[in-house]
Amino acid sequence: MSSIGDNVVLTVFGESHGPVVGAVLDGVEPGIEITDEMIASFLSKRRPQNITESARKEPDHFQIMSGVFNGRTTGAPICILIPNENIRSSDYQQGVARPSHADYVAHIKYKGFEDYRGGGHFSGRVSAGIVATGAVALKALEDRGIHIGTHILQCGSVRDNNFVDIDTEISLLNSKDFPVISDIESEIIDEIIKAKNSGDSIGGILQTAISGIPAGIGAPWFDSLEGAIAKAIFAIGGVKGIEFGLGFGFCDSNAKGSTVNDQFYYDGECVKTKTNNNGGINGGISNGMPIIFNTAIKPTPSISKPQRSIDFIKGEDITLEIKGRHDPAIIRRICVVITAMTAITIYDLIR
Amino acid sequence: MSSIGDNVVLTVFGESHGPVVGAVLDGVEPGIEITDEMIASFLSKRRPQNITESARKEPDHFQIMSGVFNGRTTGAPICILIPNENIRSSDYQQGVARPSHADYVAHIKYKGFEDYRGGGHFSGRVSAGIVATGAVALKALEDRGIHIGTHILQCGSVRDNNFVDIDTEISLLNSKDFPVISDIESEIIDEIIKAKNSGDSIGGILQTAISGIPAGIGAPWFDSLEGAIAKAIFAIGGVKGIEFGLGFGFCDSNAKGSTVNDQFYYDGECVKTKTNNNGGINGGISNGMPIIFNTAIKPTPSISKPQRSIDFIKGEDITLEIKGRHDPAIIRRICVVITAMTAITIYDLIR
Amino acid sequence: MSSIGDNVVLTVFGESHGPVVGAVLDGVEPGIEITDEMIASFLSKRRPQNITESARKEPDHFQIMSGVFNGRTTGAPICILIPNENIRSSDYQQGVARPSHADYVAHIKYKGFEDYRGGGHFSGRVSAGIVATGAVALKALEDRGIHIGTHILQCGSVRDNNFVDIDTEISLLNSKDFPVISDIESEIIDEIIKAKNSGDSIGGILQTAISGIPAGIGAPWFDSLEGAIAKAIFAIGGVKGIEFGLGFGFCDSNAKGSTVNDQFYYDGECVKTKTNNNGGINGGISNGMPIIFNTAIKPTPSISKPQRSIDFIKGEDITLEIKGRHDPAIIRRICVVITAMTAITIYDLIR
Amino acid sequence: MSSIGDNVVLTVFGESHGPVVGAVLDGVEPGIEITDEMIASFLSKRRPQNITESARKEPDHFQIMSGVFNGRTTGAPICILIPNENIRSSDYQQGVARPSHADYVAHIKYKGFEDYRGGGHFSGRVSAGIVATGAVALKALEDRGIHIGTHILQCGSVRDNNFVDIDTEISLLNSKDFPVISDIESEIIDEIIKAKNSGDSIGGILQTAISGIPAGIGAPWFDSLEGAIAKAIFAIGGVKGIEFGLGFGFCDSNAKGSTVNDQFYYDGECVKTKTNNNGGINGGISNGMPIIFNTAIKPTPSISKPQRSIDFIKGEDITLEIKGRHDPAIIRRICVVITAMTAITIYDLIR
């Protein structure tokens, strides 16, 4: 289903080639100041921007349809629409199963009635609704002193630094169009251009930090903080893995309890841990340290190199060359989607 | 909260040192044949078994309290209780925050009223209820031709093979007490004993396969198959990462769209992919290939080496030596918990 | 929150004096044929129509924004917008608590940030979204042979017949603008005009029938069919009571088990009951007989007679004369809202 | 499904003739003082007590299995079991559809695998779990100054007074075994004995008051306070109608907006209404006045008079004389079930 959350519920709708994509965010507390600039700025971060990204123009002339009155949230559901413009539906036809795309599974699940143009409801375009409403959730969190930022940790052989001085780095990342901590923007762009020039694509690892979250958020067992964040992040197309703190690094051959346990200590009145290998979460619950997680994004499946696949309408094997306007890498654009989805999830949990 | 699922709802309850742990599984279809042997055999797999595991005896004299009549499920909720025996509560006192354990966050969340004995409701002991009801879910799946198995993929420097001949390997794993595919049991036990002898602990990566799942299960966006499985698996204590198919391997420097995309082809009438790098899932929905995922388990936080920490009742830093009976590694015992949790999740989605 | 349903989820949004009201219906199966006429016709039934109803013009130029492609549902969420036109916001000011209206409680719940114009998100105007998406749900049910109709059973001292020949009567009601079974339209209009002429308002009882519903829908305890319908119907403004079958008539002094029990019999292969005092539901589950329920609608609280009340901004008692354009009775217009809400609820349960 | 609630989740399980009935209440805040006496006293109110009620002995030797430690709730799920004793299963056989009972619908829904003994999971016996956990919820509410009481408003031709001095009357009702406000106990017992002596049964109307509830609880549309209470109350077997405040009285021929609207006024700083015809709820949200609702209970369907019905195993019409031990009226016993279910619902909403 296209909804998530208990106290703050996000619903998305729309298709890549329909009139709009949009989202409803319900459960937002009354009185949060909302400006068009805030949402526009957030949306601009997921828009194709440079030579490495899709040529589809997405001006994102969004409109707030409900839930905001006199510049503040009212407590009623907030619906934001983003019209689809610059559509070229002729690039698509039903039956061609692009490898590692959802065309085939959409056809099975929706029994042949799916809107197949540009991925339909599966299109990354729908994430514009998540970003627009995520800006609202993030504002509500920032009013509470909680901040969230995401950067490209790894792309090809290029690796960014881990978070160290988290609040400063989050602030830096949110001010940049190309979210990296160290000075590696051009190296990453080189990696992407290299993939693009060979008609190929590339993925990467994104790292997200949440600062200012108090201890005690989450629950043992099924409403663990890790589970809530993971469920939300796997909603984003292209995500194939998530790890908290050291994550898979906990399984390195030299990782032992004595080397990876986070020892508690008092910093004045405040409880902290000397290391933060658990990414701020013990037993499914925040411990007051920043929450840190990494997300694995697979290479964009749309590539221009010829591929073998099937036409499930004709029922035959084919060779396929994908046309249309596509990104050789979505890792930059997806950072703000992850930040938005994280903001909505954390807001749901603390509301 | 201690419930999960939409169509099949699992609720767990109980504390490590209370009279019982237990679970209610609601929404199971009527008519599934259930035997005590099936549940007992499943429970035996999570019981401490050998020199590398906790000395706590857990005979697991479970009792089915409802929902089964004349050896078959009735459609009403199934409650299974497992009495706690062989309890030594004196090993525990309130205030000591074992590093990387939930003692401190439990204290914050439950405002000082937590049952702190042996981790209380956070204890891995509660997973016995998951395993007992998971046996019911797995039986319902097997009646539909869906099979699930989990093995230790990596422990320390020892690595098992990936799944290849999945149905055969699942069947093999479910017949073994020590779930590995290749002949590496003694090497893993050596790794664990090495950790134990130095008063330490070790983690590992577990790999799970689901075979026989039809195409079309899951949804785009928030009810993705990856998200549903991830939420369920992160409920299990010690889990810090999950990846589907190649997972973080999609971000290796040599991974490109052209090398990792799974190309579709017709095998007779049947649609398959030549590789299964996506772990059987496209766009959040099963594509008919086996589902494969890996889970990262951190080293057991309870170690006998001295550690620095705090006493949050006294409000002071302390040096701590953990007593009680603990496992230097839980990776073997946790395999059946992951299989059970996966079975309950998949059953919820196809019910 | 502004969402309802498990398998089919309805979300409403919008304010009386915002740009639109709208709804998202998620979970609708793919392939249902949808026409604009079907939705327009349904919307026209809740529009003010005659001298007894509000002078606010509601042309309801709705637009389907998603989820329908080539005239059929796709399986993706369906968003329908209905622009607000003919708005006169100057009729409203914050602080005046209209008696038996939501102004005061909205102020408390939304901490002063509520959109108070015309009731904001509480306005009956929002039900246009329910009606538009309800037309889709009803079409999905009718494709399965399930039909739903609602008529005015009582208004003032005028009483309509109970349902007798249900399928015929449902068909008749859905073809009429003024939904009554017997020839009492002018008598009811007289009652309403009488109230209107004295600056007053009037309520009434509505009766709804669902035919063609198979036995076995619903559940014991918390997902009873009565509970699901009641929760949905109480969402509609003005509803203050609901009863199934005989309802409160079960408590008449001459009602005994022997006189009100519905005796089963075989009509060929088919199980029926001789009477249908239980309104088609036993133990929370449909028994194959038509479902019948009555809804009590209170008199419209907006009346033009002077009333005593408070101004909660000024903090003082006031005398109030309500201006604006209001209905002396909403019982005719609310019939289609109840039918729509019932359709969405039943569709959720059988999907 | 057998669960209800969002923040506080109740799950029931068990069958009339299984080893236990029970309930899990999850989400209760930590630190609520719980005594066995409190639960025992609550359970005693639903136990058969006098000549007018079932001869089945239900000693209700309940046991708290989890979630309470050192006499206080811990925040973890609370499981309470009540063993079934004094069972006579031989009174039941599969196939006989007792009129207005759930035997037939259970058979359809559970495909022949239902536990048919004594109504199985549909049995009113399961409500003992609701009452036991409801005592916990009520304690949590009382600690907040919220009180709940239920009395028999009408039975046959005998009618009790409406609530007037609510806090005093709630306190009185909760101290009595036979919950009526005025001195009509013997008249009601006469009505019941009259029904019993003719092998028949009788229903009645129950009235419930909630005092001390602050303004602002509930929501417009789908999470209305009326809808939440109605869904919960319809979970109880025998309930066929519910109305808030005047309820169906709003549709009397002399009820007009001007006569039934509740006018607001300031009582010092406090906002009140002169009348409480809306039963404390406007727009789905509490307005600070006491919440009042009435519930219609149908005559117990089990009567000893011969009835016509079917045997759905044999597939034939039959004449049936119900044996076993049954109540000619359950209205007294059901009062505490309604109070418990209301407490759990309100606690869920304010938690």
PDB file of C-alpha atoms in Angstrom, chain B residues 6 83 89 112 139 166 173 183 201 250 331:
ATOM      1  CA  ASP B   6      -1.596  -6.938   9.001  1.00  0.00           C
ATOM      2  CA  PRO B  83       7.343 -21.526  30.946  1.00  0.00           C
ATOM      3  CA  SER B  89      17.491 -13.761  39.184  1.00  0.00           C
ATOM      4  CA  GLY B 112      12.435   3.151  36.134  1.00  0.00           C
ATOM      5  CA  LYS B 139       3.937 -25.165   8.125  1.00  0.00           C
ATOM      6  CA  ILE B 166      18.342 -23.775  -2.910  1.00  0.00           C
ATOM      7  CA  LEU B 173      19.746 -26.867   6.790  1.00  0.00           C
ATOM      8  CA  ASP B 183      31.612 -28.599   6.013  1.00  0.00           C
ATOM      9  CA  SER B 201      32.251 -12.681  21.995  1.00  0.00           C
ATOM     10  CA  PHE B 250      25.999  -3.347  -5.592  1.00  0.00           C
ATOM     11  CA  ILE B 331      24.677 -16.890  15.482  1.00  0.00           C
TER      12      ILE B 331
END
